[in-house]
Every structure is written in structure tokens, then in C-alpha cells.
Short mmCIF file of C-alpha atoms in Angstrom, two decimals:
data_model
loop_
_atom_site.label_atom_id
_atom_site.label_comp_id
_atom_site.label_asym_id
_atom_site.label_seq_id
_atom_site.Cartn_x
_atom_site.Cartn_y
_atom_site.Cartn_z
CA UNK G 26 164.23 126.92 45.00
CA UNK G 27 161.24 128.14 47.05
CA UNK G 28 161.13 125.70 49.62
CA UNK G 29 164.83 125.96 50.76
CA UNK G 30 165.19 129.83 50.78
CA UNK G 31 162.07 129.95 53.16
CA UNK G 32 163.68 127.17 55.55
CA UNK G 33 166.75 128.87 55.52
CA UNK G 34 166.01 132.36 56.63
CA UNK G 35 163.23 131.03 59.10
CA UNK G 36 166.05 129.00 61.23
CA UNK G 37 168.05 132.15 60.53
CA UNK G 38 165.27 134.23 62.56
CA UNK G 39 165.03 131.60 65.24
CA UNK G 40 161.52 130.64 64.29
CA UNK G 41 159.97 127.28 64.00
CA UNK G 42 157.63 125.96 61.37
CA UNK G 43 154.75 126.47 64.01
CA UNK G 44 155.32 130.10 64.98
CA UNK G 45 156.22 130.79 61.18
CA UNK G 46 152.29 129.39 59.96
CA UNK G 47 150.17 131.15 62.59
CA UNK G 48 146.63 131.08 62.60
CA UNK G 49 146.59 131.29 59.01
CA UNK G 50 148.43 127.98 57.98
CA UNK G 51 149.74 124.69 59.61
CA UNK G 52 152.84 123.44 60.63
CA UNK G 53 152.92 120.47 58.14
CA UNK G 54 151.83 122.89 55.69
CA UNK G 55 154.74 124.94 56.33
CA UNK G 56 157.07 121.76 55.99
CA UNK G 57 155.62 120.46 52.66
CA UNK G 58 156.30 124.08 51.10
CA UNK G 59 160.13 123.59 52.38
CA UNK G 60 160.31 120.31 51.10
CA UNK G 61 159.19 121.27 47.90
CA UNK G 62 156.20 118.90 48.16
CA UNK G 63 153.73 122.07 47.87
CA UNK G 64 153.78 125.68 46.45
CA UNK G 65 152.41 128.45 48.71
CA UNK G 66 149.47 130.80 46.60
CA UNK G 67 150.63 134.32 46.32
CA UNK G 68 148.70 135.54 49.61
CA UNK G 69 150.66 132.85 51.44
CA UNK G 70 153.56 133.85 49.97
CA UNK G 71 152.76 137.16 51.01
CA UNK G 72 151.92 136.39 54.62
CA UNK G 73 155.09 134.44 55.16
CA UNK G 74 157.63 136.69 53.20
CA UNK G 75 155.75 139.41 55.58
CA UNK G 76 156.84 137.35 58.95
CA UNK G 77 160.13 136.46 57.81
CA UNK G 78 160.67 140.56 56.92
CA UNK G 79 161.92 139.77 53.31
CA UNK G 80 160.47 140.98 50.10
CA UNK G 81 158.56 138.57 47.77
CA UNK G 82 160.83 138.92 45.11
CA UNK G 83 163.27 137.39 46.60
CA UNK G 84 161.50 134.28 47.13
CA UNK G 85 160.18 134.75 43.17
CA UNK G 86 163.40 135.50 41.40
CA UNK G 87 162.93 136.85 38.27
CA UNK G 88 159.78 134.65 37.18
CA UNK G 89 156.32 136.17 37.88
CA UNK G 90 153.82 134.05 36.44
CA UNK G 91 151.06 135.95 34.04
CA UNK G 92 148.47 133.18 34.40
CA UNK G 93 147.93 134.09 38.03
CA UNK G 94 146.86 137.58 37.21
CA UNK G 95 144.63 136.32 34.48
CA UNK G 96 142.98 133.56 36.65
CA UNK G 97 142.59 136.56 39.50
CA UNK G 98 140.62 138.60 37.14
CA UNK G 99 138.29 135.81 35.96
CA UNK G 100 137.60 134.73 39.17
CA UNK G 101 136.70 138.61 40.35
CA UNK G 102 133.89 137.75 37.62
CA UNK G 103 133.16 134.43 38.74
CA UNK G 104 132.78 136.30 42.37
CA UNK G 105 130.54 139.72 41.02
CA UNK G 106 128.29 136.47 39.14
CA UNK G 107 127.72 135.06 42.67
CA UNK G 108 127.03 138.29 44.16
CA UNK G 109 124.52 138.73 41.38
CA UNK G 110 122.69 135.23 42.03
CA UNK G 111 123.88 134.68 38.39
CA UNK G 112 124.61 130.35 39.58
CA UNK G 113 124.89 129.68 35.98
CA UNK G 114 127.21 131.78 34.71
CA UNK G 115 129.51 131.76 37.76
CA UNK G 116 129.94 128.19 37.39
CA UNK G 117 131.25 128.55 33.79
CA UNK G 118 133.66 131.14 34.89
CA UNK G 119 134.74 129.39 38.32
CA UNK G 120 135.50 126.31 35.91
CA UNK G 121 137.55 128.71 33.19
CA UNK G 122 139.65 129.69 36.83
CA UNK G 123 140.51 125.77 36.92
CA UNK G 124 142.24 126.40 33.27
CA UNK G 125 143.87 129.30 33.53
CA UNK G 126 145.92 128.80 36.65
CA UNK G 127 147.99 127.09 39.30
CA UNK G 128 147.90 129.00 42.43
CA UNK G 129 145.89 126.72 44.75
CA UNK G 130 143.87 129.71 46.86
CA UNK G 131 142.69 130.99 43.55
CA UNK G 132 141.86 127.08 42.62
CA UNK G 133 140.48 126.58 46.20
CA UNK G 134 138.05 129.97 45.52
CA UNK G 135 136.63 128.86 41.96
CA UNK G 136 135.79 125.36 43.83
CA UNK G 137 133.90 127.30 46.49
CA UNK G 138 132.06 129.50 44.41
CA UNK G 139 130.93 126.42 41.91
CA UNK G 140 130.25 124.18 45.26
CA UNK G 141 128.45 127.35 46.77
CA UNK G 142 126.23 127.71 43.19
CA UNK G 143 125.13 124.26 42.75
CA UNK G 144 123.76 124.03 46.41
CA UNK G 145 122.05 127.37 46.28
CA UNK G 146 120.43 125.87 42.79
CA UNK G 147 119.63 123.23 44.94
CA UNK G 148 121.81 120.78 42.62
CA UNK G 149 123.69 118.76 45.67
CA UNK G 150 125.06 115.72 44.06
CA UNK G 151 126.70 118.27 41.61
CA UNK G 152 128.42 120.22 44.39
CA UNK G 153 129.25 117.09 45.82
CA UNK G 154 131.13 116.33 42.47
CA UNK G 155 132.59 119.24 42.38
CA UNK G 156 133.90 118.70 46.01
CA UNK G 157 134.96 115.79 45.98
CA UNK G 158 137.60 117.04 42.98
CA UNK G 159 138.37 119.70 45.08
CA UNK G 160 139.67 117.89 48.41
CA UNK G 161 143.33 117.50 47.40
CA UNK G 162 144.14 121.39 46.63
CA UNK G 163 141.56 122.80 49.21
CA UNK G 164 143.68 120.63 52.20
CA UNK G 165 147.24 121.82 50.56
CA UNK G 166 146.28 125.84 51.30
CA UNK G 167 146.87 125.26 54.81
CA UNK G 168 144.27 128.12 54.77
CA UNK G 169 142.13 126.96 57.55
CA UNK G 170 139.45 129.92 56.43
CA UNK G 171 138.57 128.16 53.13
CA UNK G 172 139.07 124.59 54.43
CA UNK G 173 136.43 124.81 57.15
CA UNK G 174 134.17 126.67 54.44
CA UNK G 175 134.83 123.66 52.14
CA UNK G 176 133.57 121.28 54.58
CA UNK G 177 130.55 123.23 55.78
CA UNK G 178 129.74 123.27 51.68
CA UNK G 179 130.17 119.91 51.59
CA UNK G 180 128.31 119.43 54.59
CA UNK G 181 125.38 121.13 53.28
CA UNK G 182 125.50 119.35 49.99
CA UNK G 183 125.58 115.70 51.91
CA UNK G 184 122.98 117.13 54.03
CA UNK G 185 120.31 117.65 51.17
CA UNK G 186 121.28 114.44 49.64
CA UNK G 187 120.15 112.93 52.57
CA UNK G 188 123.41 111.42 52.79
CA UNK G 189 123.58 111.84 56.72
CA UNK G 190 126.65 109.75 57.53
CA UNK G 191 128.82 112.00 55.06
CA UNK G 192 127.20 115.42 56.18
CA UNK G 193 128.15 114.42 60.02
CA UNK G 194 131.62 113.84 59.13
CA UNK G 195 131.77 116.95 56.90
CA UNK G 196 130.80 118.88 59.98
CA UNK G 197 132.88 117.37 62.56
CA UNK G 198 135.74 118.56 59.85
CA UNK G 199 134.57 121.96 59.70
CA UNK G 200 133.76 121.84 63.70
CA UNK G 201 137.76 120.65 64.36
CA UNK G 202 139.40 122.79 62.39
CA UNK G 203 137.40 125.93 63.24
CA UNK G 204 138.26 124.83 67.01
CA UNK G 205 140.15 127.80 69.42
CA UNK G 206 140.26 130.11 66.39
CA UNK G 207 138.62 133.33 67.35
CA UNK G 208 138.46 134.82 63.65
CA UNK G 209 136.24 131.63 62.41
CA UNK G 210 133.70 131.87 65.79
CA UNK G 211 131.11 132.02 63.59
CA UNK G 212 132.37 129.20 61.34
CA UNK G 213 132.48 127.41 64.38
CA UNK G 214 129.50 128.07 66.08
CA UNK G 215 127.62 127.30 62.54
CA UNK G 216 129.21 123.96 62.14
CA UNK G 217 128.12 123.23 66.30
CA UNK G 218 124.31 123.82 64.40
CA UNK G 219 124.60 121.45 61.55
CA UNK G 220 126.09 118.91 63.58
CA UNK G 221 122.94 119.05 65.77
CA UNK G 222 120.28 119.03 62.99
CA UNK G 223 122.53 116.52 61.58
CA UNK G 224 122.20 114.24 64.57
CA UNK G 225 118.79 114.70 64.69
CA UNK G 226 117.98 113.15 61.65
CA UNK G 227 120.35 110.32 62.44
CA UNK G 228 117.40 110.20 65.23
CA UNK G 229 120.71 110.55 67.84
CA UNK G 230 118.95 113.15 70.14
CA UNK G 231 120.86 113.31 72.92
CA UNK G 232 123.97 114.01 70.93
CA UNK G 233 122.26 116.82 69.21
CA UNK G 234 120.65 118.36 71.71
CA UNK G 235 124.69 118.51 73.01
CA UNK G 236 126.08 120.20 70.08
CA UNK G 237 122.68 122.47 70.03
CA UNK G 238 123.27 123.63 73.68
CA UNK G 239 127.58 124.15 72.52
CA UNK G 240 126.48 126.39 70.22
CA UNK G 241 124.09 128.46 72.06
CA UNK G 242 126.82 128.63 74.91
CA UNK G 243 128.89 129.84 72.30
CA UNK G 244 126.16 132.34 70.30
CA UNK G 245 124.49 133.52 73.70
CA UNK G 246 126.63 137.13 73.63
CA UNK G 247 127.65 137.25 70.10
CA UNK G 248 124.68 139.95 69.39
CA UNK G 249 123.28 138.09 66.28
CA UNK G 250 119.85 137.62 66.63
CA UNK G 251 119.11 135.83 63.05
CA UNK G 252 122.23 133.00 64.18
CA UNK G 253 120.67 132.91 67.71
CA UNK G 254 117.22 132.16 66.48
CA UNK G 255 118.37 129.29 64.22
CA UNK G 256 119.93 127.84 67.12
CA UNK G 257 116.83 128.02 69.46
CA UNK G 258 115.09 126.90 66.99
CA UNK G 259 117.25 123.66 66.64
CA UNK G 260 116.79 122.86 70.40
CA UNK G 261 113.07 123.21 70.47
CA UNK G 262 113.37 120.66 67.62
CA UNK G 263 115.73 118.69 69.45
CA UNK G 264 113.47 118.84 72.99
CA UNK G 265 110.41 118.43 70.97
CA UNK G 266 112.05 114.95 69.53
CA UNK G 267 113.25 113.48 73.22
CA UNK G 268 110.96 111.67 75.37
CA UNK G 269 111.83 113.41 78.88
CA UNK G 270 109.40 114.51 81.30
CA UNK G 271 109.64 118.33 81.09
CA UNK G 272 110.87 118.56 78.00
CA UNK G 273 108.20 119.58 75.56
CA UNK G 274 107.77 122.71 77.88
CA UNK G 275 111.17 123.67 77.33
CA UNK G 276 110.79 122.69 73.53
CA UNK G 277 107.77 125.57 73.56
CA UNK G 278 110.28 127.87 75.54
CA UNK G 279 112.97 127.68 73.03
CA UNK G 280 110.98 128.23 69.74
CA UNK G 281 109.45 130.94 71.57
CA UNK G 282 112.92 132.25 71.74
CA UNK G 283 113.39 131.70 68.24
CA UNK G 284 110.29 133.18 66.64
CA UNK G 285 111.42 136.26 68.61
CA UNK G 286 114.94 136.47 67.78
CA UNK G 287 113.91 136.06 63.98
CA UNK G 288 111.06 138.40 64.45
CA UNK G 289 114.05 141.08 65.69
CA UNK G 290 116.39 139.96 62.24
CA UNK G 291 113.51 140.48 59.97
CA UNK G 292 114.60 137.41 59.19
CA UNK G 293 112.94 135.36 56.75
CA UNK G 294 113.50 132.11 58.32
CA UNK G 295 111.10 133.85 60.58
CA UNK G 296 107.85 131.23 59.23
CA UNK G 297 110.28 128.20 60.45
CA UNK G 298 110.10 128.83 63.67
CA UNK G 299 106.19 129.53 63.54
CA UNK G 300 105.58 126.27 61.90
CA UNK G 301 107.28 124.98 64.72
CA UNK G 302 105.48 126.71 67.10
CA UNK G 303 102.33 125.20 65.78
CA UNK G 304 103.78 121.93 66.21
CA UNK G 305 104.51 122.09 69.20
CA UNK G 306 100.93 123.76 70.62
CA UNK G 307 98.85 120.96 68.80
CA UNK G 308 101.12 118.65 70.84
CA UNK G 309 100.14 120.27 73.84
CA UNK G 310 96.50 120.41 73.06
CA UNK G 311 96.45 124.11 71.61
CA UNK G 312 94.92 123.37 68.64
CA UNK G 313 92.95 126.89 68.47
CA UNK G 314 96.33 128.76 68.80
CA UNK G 315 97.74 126.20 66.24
CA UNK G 316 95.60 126.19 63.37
CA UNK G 317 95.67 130.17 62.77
CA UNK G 318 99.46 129.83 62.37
CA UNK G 319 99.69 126.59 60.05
CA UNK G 320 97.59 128.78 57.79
CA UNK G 321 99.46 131.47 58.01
CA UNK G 322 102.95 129.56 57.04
CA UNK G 323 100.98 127.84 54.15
CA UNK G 324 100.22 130.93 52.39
CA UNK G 325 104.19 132.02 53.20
CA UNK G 326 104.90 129.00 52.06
CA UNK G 327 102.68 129.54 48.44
CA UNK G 328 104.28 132.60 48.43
CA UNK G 329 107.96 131.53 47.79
CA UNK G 330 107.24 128.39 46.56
CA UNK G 331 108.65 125.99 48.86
CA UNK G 332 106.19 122.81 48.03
CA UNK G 333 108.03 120.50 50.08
CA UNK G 334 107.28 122.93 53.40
CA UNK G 335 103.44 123.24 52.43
CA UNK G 336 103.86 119.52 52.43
CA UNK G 337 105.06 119.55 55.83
CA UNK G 338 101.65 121.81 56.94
CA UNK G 339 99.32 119.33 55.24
CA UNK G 340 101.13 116.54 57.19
CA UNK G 341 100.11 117.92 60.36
CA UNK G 342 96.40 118.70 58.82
CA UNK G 343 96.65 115.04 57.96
CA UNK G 344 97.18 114.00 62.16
CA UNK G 345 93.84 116.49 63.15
CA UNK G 346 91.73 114.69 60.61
CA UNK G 347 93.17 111.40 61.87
CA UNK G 348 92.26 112.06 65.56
CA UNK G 349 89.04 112.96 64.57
CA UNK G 350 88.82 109.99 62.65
CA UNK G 351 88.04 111.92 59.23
CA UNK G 352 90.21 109.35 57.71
CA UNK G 353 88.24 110.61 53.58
CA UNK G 354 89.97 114.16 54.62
CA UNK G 355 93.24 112.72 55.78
CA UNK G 356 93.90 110.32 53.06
CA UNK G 357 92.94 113.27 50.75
CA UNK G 358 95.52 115.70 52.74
CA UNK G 359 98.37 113.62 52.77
CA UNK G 360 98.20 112.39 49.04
CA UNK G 361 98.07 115.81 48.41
CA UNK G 362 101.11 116.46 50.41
CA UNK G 363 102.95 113.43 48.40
CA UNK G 364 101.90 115.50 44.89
CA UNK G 365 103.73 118.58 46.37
CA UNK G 366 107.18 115.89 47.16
CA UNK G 367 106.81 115.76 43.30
CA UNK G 368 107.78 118.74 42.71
CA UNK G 369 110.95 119.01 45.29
CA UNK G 370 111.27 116.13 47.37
CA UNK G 371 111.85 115.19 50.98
CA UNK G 372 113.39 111.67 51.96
CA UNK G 373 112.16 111.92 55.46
CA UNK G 374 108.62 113.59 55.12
CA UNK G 375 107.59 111.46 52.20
CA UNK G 376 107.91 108.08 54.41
CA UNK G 377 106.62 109.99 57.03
CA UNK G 378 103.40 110.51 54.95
CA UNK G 379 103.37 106.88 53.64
CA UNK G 380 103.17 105.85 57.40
CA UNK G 381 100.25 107.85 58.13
CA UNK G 382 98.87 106.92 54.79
CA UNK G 383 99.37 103.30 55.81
CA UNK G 384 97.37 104.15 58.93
CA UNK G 385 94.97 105.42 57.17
CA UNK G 386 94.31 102.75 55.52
CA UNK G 387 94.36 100.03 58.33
CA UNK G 388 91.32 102.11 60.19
CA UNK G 389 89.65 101.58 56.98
CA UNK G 390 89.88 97.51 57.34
CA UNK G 391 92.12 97.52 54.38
CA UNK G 392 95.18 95.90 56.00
CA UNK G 393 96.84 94.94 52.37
CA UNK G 394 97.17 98.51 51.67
CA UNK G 395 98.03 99.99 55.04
CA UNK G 396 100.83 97.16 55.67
CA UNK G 397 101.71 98.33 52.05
CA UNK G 398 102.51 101.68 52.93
CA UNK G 399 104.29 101.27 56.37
CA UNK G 400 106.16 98.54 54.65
CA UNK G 401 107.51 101.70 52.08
CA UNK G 402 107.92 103.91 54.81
CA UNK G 403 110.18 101.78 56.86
CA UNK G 404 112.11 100.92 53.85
CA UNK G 405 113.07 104.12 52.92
CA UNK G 406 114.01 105.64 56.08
CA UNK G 407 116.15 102.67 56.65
CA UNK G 408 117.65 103.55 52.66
CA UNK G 409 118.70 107.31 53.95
CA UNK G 410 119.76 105.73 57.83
CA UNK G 411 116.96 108.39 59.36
CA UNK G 412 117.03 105.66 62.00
CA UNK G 413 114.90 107.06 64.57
CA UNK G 414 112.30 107.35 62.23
CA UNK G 415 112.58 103.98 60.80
CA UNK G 416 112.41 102.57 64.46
CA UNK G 417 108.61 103.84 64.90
CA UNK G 418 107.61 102.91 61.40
CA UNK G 419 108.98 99.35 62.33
CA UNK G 420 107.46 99.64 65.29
CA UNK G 421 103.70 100.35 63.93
CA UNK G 422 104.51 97.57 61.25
CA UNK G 423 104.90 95.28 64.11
CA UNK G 424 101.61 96.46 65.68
CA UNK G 425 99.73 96.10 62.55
CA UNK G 426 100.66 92.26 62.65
CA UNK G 427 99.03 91.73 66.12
CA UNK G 428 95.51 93.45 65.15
CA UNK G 429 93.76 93.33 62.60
CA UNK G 430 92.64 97.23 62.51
CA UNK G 431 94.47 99.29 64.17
CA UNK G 432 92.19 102.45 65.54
CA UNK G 433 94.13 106.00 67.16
CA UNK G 434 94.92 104.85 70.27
CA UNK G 435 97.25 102.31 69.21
CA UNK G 436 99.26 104.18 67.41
CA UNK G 437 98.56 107.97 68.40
CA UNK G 438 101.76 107.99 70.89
CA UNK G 439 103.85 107.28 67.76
CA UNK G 440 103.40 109.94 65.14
CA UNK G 441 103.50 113.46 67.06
#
């Protein structure tokens, strides 16, 4: 047997379990392969025959399994359908891998490549699916590589379900075992990102401004500029969400930093960080600088046809017509907005736009209607556990009890 030929020459050698899985595998990996309790793919096969300087074949015997080389060469499609942007068809031939064979890194790639399709279709309870089925032979690789890619995937995929809990614990997955492993920095420093944004919709911003300022410890001389201006863009979000004194300048600091490092990629994530920008300037009163640039990330936004970001614009449209109580024009914006969330939707912006909606309503001494609203807006933030959110929603709710209308300087401090 396998299991018992690889124990036996590794005491032979002198080496423990440890020293004989490396960076590649684990120790209890190593020990459920010599038990017999798990069956190494051929490149782990190769990597340990390689450290224990015997050939393969004697580990194989005479028995060579055809179905591996068949469910290799399907999955080389599966891969060249990905490369392609051909979701559809690599997802039929990732599945057809399942079929066709039993090593588990070949297994463990087809269940990337399907997880990786159905989030780039935007199809996240499917790649959820998917990964969920996957769990049992991705964790028996050992391959630390494709586990902490499974997790980010899965990450992702909880992520855009709004399922916020989940995506945090994906990440702190990916984020432990990418830990002290130079070859998966990047790994790493990606999952120290999503933890942050992830926190920050959990409304914890202390916790990811932390992981935000880890990862641009971390990213600071790595020479990418596209990675270092999605994580100065995260902590701009993340000082632009606290309620420090100081903070919003550094906020405007960092997404400076951001909009200049994606400028340098020629990235295209480039219009994030100038939507943030504007944000942040009509916070500070810079509402001339501010408006050019909201324009300017509509049209990007019309462009590639990202509905649920031109939503986001006409939200903040929505706040300049409510300070200059043009509450006609902001109803008009924001149910506007809400048509857009109809065509790809946005847990967290659409109650964000029935609470202005709802104050919209309450300066136009219909009360009914604007406790209506907030009423739907706390509801559903509470639904996806955005909890910060929810918190200021419940908070207005409560204010709209004690007055009968509510005008913008009751509730102005609460919806920057």
C-alpha cells in the first residue's frame, strides 16, 4: 500500500511528517496519506517521492490510472474556457472533470474554475453551491495554494450574497492559512482587504480599519500599484465611516492615494476611487470640485453598465437636492436610483435609499409614508446584519416619533 511505503522510507531518512510536507502540505495531511485515510494527487505524489529521493513508480506499482490523464486533459479545456471568459462552457467541462476522475488536485481545480465562473457571472449562491460540495476534497489536498484560493472564492461569493457573517469567516480562513507563507503574500495581503471591507459592512470600523492598515503594512513595498490603490482606497472608506476628529482629512489623504496609484495601473477600478473622492469633498463642503467628478463616473458608469454604481451617484444627487430642500428633485432621483437596483441589486444601497426616501417624505408632512420607508430600511439592513447601518436608520425612526416633520437639521448628521 501507498500509505505504508511512504512512512517507511521517511523514518528510514530520519524525517518527520512535518519536514516531509513543507510549505506545500501539512503534517496531518501527511499522516492521513500514511494511514491510508487519504490518497495524495499525482503532483503530491510527485513532490514527496521527490523529497524522499525515490521514483514514483515505486510508490505506483504497476497500476497507472488512465482516468487521471483523461480528467487532466478536460480540465486543460475547462482552464483555456476560463481564459477565454467562456463561464458557460467552462462550467460544463469543470463538472465533466468531477466524472472522469479521482485525483483530488484535479477535483480541487474543476471546483475552482466552476466557483471562479459563477462569481464572475455574478451567480453567487451558485458558487456557493458549488463550494460548499467542494469543502471535503479541497481541505484533503493539504495544498495550502488552492485551499486559501477556495476560501477567498467563497469569500467573495458570501460577500455578494450579502451574507456577511459567512464572507468574514471565509476570509479569516484564507487570512490563517496564507499566514508566514512568503509564496501566497499576495493571497495574504488580499484576504487582509476583504476582511476590512468585510468589517465595514458589518459597520465594525475599528476592526477594519485594523486589517486595512495590516495590509497596507504588508503592500507598502510590494511595487503593485493596482493592489496598493485598492487598499487606500479601503481606508479612506474606512476613515470616511469613523467618527474621529481628524479623520475625514486622512480619509481625503488616502483616496487621494488611491486615485493615483490606479491612475499609474491604468487600472480600471480607477472611477472607484473618484466616486469616492467626490464623496468625500461634498462632505467637506467641496461641492464645486464634487459635482464635475460624480458626472464624470456616471457616464463611466453608463459606459460598462454597472446600474447599481449609477445608483450609488444618484444617491448622493439625492442628499444635494435634500439640503437644498428640492425634496420634487430628490424623491425623483432616488426612485430613479431604486429602478436601476432593478436591474442588479444592492442590499445595502437600496435601504439606504428607502431611508432618504422616507425623509423625503416626512419634510413633506406625510409622516405615514416617510415612517413607511425608514420602517423598510431598518428592516432590511437588520435582514443582511449591515448593523451599522441599521443603527442610524433606527435611530431616525426614533426621531421621526418625537416630531412630527422632521426638517435637515435633524437628521443631516446622519446620512453623509
Amino acid at each position: 500500500m501507498l500509505g505504508p511505503k511512504i512512512r517507511e522510507i521517511r523514518e528510514q531518512l530520519g524525517l518527520s511528517q512535518k519536514q516531509l510536507a513543507g510549505e506545500d502540505m501539512t503534517r496531518s495531511y501527511i499522516s492521513l496519506i500514511e494511514k491510508g485515510r487519504a490518497v495524495p494527487s499525482q503532483r503530491m505524489l510527485k513532490i514527496i517521492a521527490k523529497r524522499l529521493n525515490t521514483p514514483m513508480e515505486y510508490f505506483l506499482g504497476e497500476s497507472t490510472a488512465t482516468d487521471t490523464d483523461i480528467g487532466e486533459a478536460v480540465l486543460d479545456k475547462a482552464k483555456l474556457y476560463y481564459k477565454e471568459r467562456n463561464d458557460r462552457a467552462c462550467i460544463r467541462m469543470a463538472h465533466n472533470v468531477l466524472t472522469l476522475t479521482k485525483d483530488v488536485l484535479d477535483q480541487t481545480e474543476a471546483y475552482l474554475l466552476i466557483m471562479r465562473s459563477y462569481n464572475r457571472l455574478g451567480e453567487y449562491r451558485q458558487a456557493l453551491d458549488n463550494g460548499e460540495a467542494a469543502a471535503f476534497i479541497v481541505t484533503r489536498t493539504g495544498d495550502r495554494e488552492r485551499i486559501v484560493q477556495y476560501y477567498l472564492e467563497m469569500g467573495r461569493a458570501a460577500f455578494h450574497s450579502e451574507l456577511f457573517h459567512a464572507a468574514r469567516k471565509f476570509y479569516e480562513q484564507a487570512y490563517t492559512y496564507s499566514s508566514r507563507l512568503k509564496y501566497l503574500q499576495d493571497e495574504h495581503i488580499r484576504a487582509l482587504i476583504y476582511l476590512g471591507t468585510t468589517h465595514l459592512r458589518l459597520g465594525n470600523v475599528d476592526q477594519g480599519l485594523e486589517f486595512y492598515l495590516k495590509a497596507e503594512k504588508e503592500a507598502r513595498m510590494a511595487g503593485q500599484p493596482e493592489l496598493y490603490g485598492e487598499i487606500t482606497l479601503g481606508l479612506g472608506k474606512a476613515y470616511y465611516m469613523s467618527e474621529q476628529d481628524g479623520h475625514m482629512q486622512l480619509s481625503y489623504d488616502w483616496t487621494k492615494k488611491s486615485v493615483d496609484s490606479y491612475k499609474l495601473a491604468r487600472s480600471e477600478s480607477y472611477v472607484l476611487a473618484l466616486h469616492n473622492l467626490a464623496v468625500i469633498q461634498l462632505h467637506m463642503g467641496q461641492k464645486k470640485e464634487a459635482l464635475p467628478l460624480l458626472g464624470e463616473c456616471a457616464g463611466i458608469y453608463d459606459e460598462r453598465n454597472l446600474p447599481h454604481k449609477k445608483a450609488s451617484i444618484l444617491e448622493e444627487i439625492s442628499k444635494i437636492y435634500l439640503e437644498e430642500r428640492e425634496l420634487q428633485q430628490a424623491e425623483t432621483v432616488i426612485k430613479e436610483a431604486l429602478q436601476l437596483l432593478e436591474l442588479r441589486d444592492e442590499g445595502v444601497l437600496r435601504a439606504k435609499l428607502y431611508r432618504l426616501l422616507g425623509l423625503v417624505f416626512h419634510e413633506k408632512d406625510n409622516s405615514d409614508e416617510g415612517y413607511y420607508f425608514l420602517r423598510m430600511s431598518h428592516d432590511l439592513l437588520k435582514r443582511i446584519h449591515a448593523e451599522r447601518e441599521a443603527d442610524i436608520s433606527h435611530q431616525i425612526l426614533q426621531l421621526s416619533k418625537q416630531k412630527q416633520k422632521m426638517e435637515y437639521d435633524d437628521y443631516k448628521s446622519y446620512i453623509r
